[in-house]
PDB file of C-alpha atoms in Angstrom:
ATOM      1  CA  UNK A  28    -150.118 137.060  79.044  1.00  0.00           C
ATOM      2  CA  UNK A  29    -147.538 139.182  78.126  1.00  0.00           C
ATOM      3  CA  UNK A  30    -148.266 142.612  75.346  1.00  0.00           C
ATOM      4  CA  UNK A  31    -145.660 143.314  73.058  1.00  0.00           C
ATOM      5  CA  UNK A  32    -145.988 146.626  70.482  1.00  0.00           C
ATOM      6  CA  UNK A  33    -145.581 145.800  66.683  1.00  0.00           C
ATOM      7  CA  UNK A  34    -143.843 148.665  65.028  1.00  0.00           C
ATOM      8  CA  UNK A  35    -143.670 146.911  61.717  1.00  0.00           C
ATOM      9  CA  UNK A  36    -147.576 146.742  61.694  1.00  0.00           C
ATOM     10  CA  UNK A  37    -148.009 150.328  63.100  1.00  0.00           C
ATOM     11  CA  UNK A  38    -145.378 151.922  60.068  1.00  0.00           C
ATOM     12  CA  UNK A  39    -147.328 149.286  57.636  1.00  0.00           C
ATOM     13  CA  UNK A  40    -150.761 150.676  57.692  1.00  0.00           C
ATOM     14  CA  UNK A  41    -149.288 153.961  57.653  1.00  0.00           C
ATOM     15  CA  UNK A  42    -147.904 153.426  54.363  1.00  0.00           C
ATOM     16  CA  UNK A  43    -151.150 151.844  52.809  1.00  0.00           C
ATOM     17  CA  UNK A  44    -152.888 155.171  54.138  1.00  0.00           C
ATOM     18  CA  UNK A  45    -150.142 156.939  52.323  1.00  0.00           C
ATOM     19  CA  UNK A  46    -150.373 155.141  49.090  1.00  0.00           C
ATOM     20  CA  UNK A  47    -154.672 155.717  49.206  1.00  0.00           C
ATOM     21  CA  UNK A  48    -154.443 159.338  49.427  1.00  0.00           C
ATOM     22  CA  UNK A  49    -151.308 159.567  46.736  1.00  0.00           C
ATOM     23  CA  UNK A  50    -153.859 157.680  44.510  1.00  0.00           C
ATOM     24  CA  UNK A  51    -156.772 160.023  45.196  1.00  0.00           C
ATOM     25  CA  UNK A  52    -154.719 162.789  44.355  1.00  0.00           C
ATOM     26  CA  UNK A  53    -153.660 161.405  41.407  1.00  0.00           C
ATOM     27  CA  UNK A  54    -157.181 160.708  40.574  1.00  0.00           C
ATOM     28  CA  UNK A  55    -158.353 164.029  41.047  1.00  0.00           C
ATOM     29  CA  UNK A  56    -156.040 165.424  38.870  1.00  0.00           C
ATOM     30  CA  UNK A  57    -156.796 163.209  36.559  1.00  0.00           C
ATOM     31  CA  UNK A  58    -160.747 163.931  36.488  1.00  0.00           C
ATOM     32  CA  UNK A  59    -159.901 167.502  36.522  1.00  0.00           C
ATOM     33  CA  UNK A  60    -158.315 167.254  33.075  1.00  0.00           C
ATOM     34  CA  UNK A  61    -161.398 165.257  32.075  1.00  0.00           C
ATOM     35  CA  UNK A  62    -163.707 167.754  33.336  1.00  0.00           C
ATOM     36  CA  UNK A  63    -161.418 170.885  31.333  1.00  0.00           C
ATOM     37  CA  UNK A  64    -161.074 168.350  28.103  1.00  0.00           C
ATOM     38  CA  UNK A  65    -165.409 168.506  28.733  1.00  0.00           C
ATOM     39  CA  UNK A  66    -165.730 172.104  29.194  1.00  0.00           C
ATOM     40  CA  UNK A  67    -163.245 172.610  25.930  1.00  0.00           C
ATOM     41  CA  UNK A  68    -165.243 170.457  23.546  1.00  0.00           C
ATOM     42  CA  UNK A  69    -168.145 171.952  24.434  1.00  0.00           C
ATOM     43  CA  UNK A  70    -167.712 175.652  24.005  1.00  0.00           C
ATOM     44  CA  UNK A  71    -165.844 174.510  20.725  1.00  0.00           C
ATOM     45  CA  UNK A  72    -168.922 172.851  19.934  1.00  0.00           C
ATOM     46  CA  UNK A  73    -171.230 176.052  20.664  1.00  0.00           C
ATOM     47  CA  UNK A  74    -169.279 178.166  18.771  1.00  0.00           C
ATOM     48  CA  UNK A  75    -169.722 176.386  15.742  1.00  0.00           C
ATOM     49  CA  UNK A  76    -173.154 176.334  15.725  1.00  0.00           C
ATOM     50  CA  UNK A  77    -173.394 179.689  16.908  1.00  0.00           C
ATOM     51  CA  UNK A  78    -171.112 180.493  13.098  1.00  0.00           C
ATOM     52  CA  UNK A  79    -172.910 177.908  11.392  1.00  0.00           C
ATOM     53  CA  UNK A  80    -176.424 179.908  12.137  1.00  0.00           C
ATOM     54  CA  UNK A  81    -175.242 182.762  11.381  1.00  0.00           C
ATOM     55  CA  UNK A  82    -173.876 181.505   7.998  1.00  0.00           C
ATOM     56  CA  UNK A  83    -177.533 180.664   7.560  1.00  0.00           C
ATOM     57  CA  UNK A  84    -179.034 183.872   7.916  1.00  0.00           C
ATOM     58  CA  UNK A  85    -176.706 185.247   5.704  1.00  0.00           C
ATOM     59  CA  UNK A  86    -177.507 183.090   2.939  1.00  0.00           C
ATOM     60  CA  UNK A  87    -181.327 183.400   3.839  1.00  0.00           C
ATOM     61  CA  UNK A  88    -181.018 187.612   3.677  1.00  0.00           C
ATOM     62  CA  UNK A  89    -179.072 187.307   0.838  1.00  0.00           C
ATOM     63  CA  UNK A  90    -181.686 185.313  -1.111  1.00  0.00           C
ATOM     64  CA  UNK A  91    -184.240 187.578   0.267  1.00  0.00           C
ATOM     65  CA  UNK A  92    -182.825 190.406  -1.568  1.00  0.00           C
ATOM     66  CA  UNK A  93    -182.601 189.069  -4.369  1.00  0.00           C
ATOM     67  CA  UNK A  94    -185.448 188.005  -4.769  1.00  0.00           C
ATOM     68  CA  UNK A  95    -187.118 191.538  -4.286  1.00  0.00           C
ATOM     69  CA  UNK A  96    -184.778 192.769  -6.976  1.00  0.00           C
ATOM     70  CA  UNK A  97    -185.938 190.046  -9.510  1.00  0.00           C
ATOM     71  CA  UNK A  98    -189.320 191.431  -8.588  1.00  0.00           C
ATOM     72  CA  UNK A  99    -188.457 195.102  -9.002  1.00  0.00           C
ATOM     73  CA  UNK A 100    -186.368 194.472 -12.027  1.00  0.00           C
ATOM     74  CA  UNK A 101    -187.319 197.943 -13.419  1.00  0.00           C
ATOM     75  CA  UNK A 102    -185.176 199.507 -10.223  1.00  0.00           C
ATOM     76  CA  UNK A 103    -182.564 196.805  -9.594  1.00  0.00           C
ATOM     77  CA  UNK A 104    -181.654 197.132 -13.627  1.00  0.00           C
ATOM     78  CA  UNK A 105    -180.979 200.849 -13.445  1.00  0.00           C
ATOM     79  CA  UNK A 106    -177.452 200.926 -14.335  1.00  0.00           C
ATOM     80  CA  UNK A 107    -176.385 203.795 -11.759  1.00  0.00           C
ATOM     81  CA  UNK A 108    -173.661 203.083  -9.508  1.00  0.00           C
ATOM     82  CA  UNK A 109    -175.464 205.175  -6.683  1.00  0.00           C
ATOM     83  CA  UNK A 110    -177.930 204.816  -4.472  1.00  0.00           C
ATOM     84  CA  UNK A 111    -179.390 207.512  -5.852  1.00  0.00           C
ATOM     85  CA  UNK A 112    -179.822 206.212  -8.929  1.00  0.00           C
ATOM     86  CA  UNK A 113    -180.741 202.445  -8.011  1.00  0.00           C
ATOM     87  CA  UNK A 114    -181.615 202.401  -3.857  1.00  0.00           C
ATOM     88  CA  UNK A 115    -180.514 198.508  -3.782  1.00  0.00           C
ATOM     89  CA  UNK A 116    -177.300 199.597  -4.311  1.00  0.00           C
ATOM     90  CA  UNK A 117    -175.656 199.674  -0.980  1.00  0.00           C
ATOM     91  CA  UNK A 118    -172.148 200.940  -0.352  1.00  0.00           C
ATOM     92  CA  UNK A 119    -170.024 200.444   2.768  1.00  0.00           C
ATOM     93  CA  UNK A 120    -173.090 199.571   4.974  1.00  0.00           C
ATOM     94  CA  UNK A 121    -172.260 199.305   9.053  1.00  0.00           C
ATOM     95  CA  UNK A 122    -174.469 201.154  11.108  1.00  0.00           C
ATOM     96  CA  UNK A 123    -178.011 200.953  11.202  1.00  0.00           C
ATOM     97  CA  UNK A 124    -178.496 204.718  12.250  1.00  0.00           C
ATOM     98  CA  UNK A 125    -176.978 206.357   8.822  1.00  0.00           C
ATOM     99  CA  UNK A 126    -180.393 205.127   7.336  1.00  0.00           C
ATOM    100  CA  UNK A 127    -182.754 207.133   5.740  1.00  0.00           C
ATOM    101  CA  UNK A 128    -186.057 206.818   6.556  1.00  0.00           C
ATOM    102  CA  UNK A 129    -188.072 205.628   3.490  1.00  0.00           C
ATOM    103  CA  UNK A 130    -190.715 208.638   2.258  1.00  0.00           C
ATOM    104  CA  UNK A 131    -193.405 205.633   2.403  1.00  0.00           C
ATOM    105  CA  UNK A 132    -194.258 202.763   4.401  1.00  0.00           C
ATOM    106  CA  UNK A 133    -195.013 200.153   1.159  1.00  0.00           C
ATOM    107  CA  UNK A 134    -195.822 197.522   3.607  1.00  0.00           C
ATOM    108  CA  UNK A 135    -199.399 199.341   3.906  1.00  0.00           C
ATOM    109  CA  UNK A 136    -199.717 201.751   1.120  1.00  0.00           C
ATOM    110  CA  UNK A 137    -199.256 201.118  -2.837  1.00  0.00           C
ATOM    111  CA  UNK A 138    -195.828 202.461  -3.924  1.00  0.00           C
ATOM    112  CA  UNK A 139    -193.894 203.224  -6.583  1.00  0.00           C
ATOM    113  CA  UNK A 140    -190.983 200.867  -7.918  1.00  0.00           C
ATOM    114  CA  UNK A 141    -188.363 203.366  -6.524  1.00  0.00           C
ATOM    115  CA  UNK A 142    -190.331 203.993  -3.516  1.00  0.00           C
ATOM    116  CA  UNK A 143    -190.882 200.245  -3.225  1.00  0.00           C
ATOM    117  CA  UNK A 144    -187.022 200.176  -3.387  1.00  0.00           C
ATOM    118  CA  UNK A 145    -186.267 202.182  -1.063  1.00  0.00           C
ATOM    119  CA  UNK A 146    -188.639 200.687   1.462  1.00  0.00           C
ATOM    120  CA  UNK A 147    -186.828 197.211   0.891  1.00  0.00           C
ATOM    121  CA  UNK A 148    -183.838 198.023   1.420  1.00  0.00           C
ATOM    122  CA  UNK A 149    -184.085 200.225   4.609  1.00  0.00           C
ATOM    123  CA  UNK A 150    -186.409 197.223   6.108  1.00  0.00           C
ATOM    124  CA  UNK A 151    -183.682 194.987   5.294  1.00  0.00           C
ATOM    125  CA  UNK A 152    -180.347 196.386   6.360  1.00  0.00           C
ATOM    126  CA  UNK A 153    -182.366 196.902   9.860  1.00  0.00           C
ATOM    127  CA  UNK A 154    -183.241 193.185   9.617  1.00  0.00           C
ATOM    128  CA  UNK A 155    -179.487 192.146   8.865  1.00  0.00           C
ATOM    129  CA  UNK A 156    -178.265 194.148  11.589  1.00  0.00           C
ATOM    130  CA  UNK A 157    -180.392 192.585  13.857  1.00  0.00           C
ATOM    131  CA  UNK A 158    -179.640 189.033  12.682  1.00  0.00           C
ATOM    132  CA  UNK A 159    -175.530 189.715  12.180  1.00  0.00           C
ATOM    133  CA  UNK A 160    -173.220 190.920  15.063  1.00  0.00           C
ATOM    134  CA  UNK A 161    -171.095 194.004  13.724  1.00  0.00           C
ATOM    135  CA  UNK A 162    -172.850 193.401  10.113  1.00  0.00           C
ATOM    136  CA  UNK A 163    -170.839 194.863   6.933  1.00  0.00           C
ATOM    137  CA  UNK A 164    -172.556 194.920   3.463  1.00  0.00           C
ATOM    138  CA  UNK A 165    -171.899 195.489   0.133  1.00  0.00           C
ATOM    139  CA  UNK A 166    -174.617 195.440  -2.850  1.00  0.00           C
ATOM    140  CA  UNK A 167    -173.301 196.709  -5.956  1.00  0.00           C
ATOM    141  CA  UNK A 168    -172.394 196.008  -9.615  1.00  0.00           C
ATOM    142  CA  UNK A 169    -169.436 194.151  -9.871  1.00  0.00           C
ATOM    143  CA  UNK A 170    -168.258 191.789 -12.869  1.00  0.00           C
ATOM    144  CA  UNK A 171    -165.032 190.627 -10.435  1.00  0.00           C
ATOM    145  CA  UNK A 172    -166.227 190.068  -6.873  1.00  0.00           C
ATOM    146  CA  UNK A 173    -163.327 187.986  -6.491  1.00  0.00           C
ATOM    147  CA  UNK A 174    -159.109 188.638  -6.294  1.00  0.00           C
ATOM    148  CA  UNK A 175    -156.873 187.205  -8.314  1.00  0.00           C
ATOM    149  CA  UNK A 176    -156.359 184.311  -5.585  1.00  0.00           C
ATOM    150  CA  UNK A 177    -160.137 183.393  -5.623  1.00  0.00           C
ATOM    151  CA  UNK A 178    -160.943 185.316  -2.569  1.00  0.00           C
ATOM    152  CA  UNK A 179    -164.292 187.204  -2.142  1.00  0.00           C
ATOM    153  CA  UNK A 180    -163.419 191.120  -1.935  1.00  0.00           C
ATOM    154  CA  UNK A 181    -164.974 194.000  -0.488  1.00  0.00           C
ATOM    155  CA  UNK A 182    -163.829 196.816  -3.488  1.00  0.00           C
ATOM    156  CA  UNK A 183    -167.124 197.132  -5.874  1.00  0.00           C
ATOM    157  CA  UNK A 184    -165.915 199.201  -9.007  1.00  0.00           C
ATOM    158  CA  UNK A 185    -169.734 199.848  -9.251  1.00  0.00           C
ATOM    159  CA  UNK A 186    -168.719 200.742 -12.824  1.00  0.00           C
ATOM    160  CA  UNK A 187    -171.702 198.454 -14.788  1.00  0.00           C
ATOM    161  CA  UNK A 188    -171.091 198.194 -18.499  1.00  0.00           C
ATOM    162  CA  UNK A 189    -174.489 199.333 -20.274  1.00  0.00           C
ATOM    163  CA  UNK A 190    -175.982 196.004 -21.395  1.00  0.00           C
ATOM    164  CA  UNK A 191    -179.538 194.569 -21.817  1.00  0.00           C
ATOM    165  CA  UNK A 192    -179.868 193.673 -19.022  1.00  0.00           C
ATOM    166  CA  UNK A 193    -176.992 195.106 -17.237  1.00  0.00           C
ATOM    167  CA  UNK A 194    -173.915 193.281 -15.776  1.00  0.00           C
ATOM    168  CA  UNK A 195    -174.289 191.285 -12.396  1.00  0.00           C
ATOM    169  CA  UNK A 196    -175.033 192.646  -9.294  1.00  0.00           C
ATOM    170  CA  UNK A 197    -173.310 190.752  -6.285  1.00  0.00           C
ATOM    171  CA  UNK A 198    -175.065 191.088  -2.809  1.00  0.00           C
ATOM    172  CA  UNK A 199    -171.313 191.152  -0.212  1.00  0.00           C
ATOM    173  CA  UNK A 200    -172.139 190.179   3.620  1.00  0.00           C
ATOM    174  CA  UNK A 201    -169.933 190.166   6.793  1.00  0.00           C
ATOM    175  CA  UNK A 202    -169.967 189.686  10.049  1.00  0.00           C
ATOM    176  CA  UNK A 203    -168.135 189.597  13.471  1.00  0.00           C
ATOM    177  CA  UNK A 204    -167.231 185.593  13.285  1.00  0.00           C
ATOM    178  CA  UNK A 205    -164.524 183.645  14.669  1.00  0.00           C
ATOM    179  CA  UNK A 206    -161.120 183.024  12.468  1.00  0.00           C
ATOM    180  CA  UNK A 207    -161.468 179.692  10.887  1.00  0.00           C
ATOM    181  CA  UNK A 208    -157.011 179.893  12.214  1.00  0.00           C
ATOM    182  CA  UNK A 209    -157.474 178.151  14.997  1.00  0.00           C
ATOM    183  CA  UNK A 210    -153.470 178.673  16.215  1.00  0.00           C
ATOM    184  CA  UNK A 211    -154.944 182.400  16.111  1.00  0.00           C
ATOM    185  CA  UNK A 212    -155.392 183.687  19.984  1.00  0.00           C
ATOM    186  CA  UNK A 213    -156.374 187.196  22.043  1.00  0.00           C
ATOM    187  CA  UNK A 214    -157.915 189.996  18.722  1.00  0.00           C
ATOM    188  CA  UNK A 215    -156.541 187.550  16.067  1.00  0.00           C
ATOM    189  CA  UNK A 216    -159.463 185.149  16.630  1.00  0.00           C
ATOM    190  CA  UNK A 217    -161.840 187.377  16.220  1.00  0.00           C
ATOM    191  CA  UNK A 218    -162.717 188.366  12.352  1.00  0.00           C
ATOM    192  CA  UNK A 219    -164.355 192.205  12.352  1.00  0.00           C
ATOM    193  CA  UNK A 220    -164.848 193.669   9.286  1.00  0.00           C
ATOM    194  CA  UNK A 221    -165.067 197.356   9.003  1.00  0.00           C
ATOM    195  CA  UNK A 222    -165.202 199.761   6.151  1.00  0.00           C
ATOM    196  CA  UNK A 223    -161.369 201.453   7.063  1.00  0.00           C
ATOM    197  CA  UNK A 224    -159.953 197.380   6.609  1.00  0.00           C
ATOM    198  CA  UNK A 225    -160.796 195.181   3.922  1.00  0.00           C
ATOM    199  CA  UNK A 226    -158.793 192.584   5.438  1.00  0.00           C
ATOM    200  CA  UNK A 227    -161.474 190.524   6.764  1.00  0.00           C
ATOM    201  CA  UNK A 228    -162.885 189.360   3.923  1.00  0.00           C
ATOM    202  CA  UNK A 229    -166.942 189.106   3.010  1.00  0.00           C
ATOM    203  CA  UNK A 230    -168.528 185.392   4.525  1.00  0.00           C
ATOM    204  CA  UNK A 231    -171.266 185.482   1.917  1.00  0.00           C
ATOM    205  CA  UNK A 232    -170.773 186.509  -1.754  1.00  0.00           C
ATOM    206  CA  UNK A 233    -174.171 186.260  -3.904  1.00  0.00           C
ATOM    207  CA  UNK A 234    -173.758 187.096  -7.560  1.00  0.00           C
ATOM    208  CA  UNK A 235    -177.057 187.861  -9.711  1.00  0.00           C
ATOM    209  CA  UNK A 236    -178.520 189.292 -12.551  1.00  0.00           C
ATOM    210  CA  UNK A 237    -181.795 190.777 -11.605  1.00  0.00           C
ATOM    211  CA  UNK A 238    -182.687 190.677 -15.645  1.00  0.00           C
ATOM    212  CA  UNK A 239    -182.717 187.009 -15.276  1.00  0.00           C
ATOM    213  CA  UNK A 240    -185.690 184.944 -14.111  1.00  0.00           C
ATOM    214  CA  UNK A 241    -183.436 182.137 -12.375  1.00  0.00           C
ATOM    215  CA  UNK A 242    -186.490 179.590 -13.284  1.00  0.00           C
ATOM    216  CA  UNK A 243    -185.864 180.001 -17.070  1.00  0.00           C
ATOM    217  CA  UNK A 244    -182.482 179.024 -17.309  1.00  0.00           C
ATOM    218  CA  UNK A 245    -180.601 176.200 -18.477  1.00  0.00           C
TER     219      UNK A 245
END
């Protein structure tokens, strides 16, 4: 019997092999976008919660000071624009080492309303910059805490007109958060607020009147 070669079969299979790996390629390109689609969503998805828990403790400290000053209304009312004169008041506040220590530890000895103060507010400036990444805060009597476009603002007159009880005090927090731009890249995606740019705007804005038990109005 006689052998005879078949070129037409060898150069066939070789083009099926060629066609296999052209669609694994293809494939793995394909699952590589899946996988960086994957990896995309999900640090999108981490970084929201990680702003949305911050946004909570905010709100939470914010509450928490206020109220202490509904319970220390004799302090909190005293129209001073100074910490001096009124120790909630809180001006330009970044960095937890400018604190004065309190001259009494309240949490185990019986205190007086301005010593109680005092002790509140040092405990929790430490406690929101523990909570809050690059923390900014603002507590001071301020009748426009907004701009004229609606935005919450940093600038505190701290000018209180003399009332009974006196005009509302509005508790100002920031933090180092992520722009809400999301076209924003590199620095510009990053929101830092400092006390040399009032730029970044304060996240949480709590307006109160520490005269005012909140459970009696209507």
């Amino acid at each position: 019997m006689k052998l005879t070669s078949c070129s037409t079969c060898s150069r066939g299979a070789d083009a099926q092999r060629g066609f296999s790996l052209l669609e694994v390629l293809v494939s793995i390109v394909v699952l590589s976008f899946g996988v960086l689609g994957i990896v995309g969503l999900q640090a999108a998805s981490m970084q929201a919660n990680s702003d949305a828990r911050y946004q909570s403790a905010a709100v939470r400290l914010g509450l928490e000071l206020s109220d202490m000053m509904r319970d220390n209304m004799t302090v909190a009312q005293t129209v001073s624009g100074t910490p001096a004169g009124n120790p909630y008041v809180v001006q330009n506040y970044t960095d937890p080492g400018t604190l004065s220590t309190p001259t009494s530890d309240c949490s185990s000895t019986q205190c007086s309303a301005s010593a109680l103060a005092q002790f509140q507010i040092y405990d929790w400036l430490q406690r929101v910059s523990n909570e809050l990444p690059g923390a900014r805060v603002q507590v001071c009597f301020d009748s426009t805490p907004y701009d004229a476009n609606g935005l919450p603002r940093w600038y505190c007159p701290n000018s209180p007109a003399v009332t009974n009880p006196p005009s509302m005090i509005v508790i100002k927090i920031g933090w180092t958060r992520s722009s809400t731009n999301r076209a924003a890249t590199g620095a510009s995606s990053v929101l830092r607020p400092t006390t040399s740019d009032d730029s970044v705007p304060p996240a949480v804005v709590l307006p109160l009147n520490p005269g005012v038990d909140p459970t009696t109005v209507r």
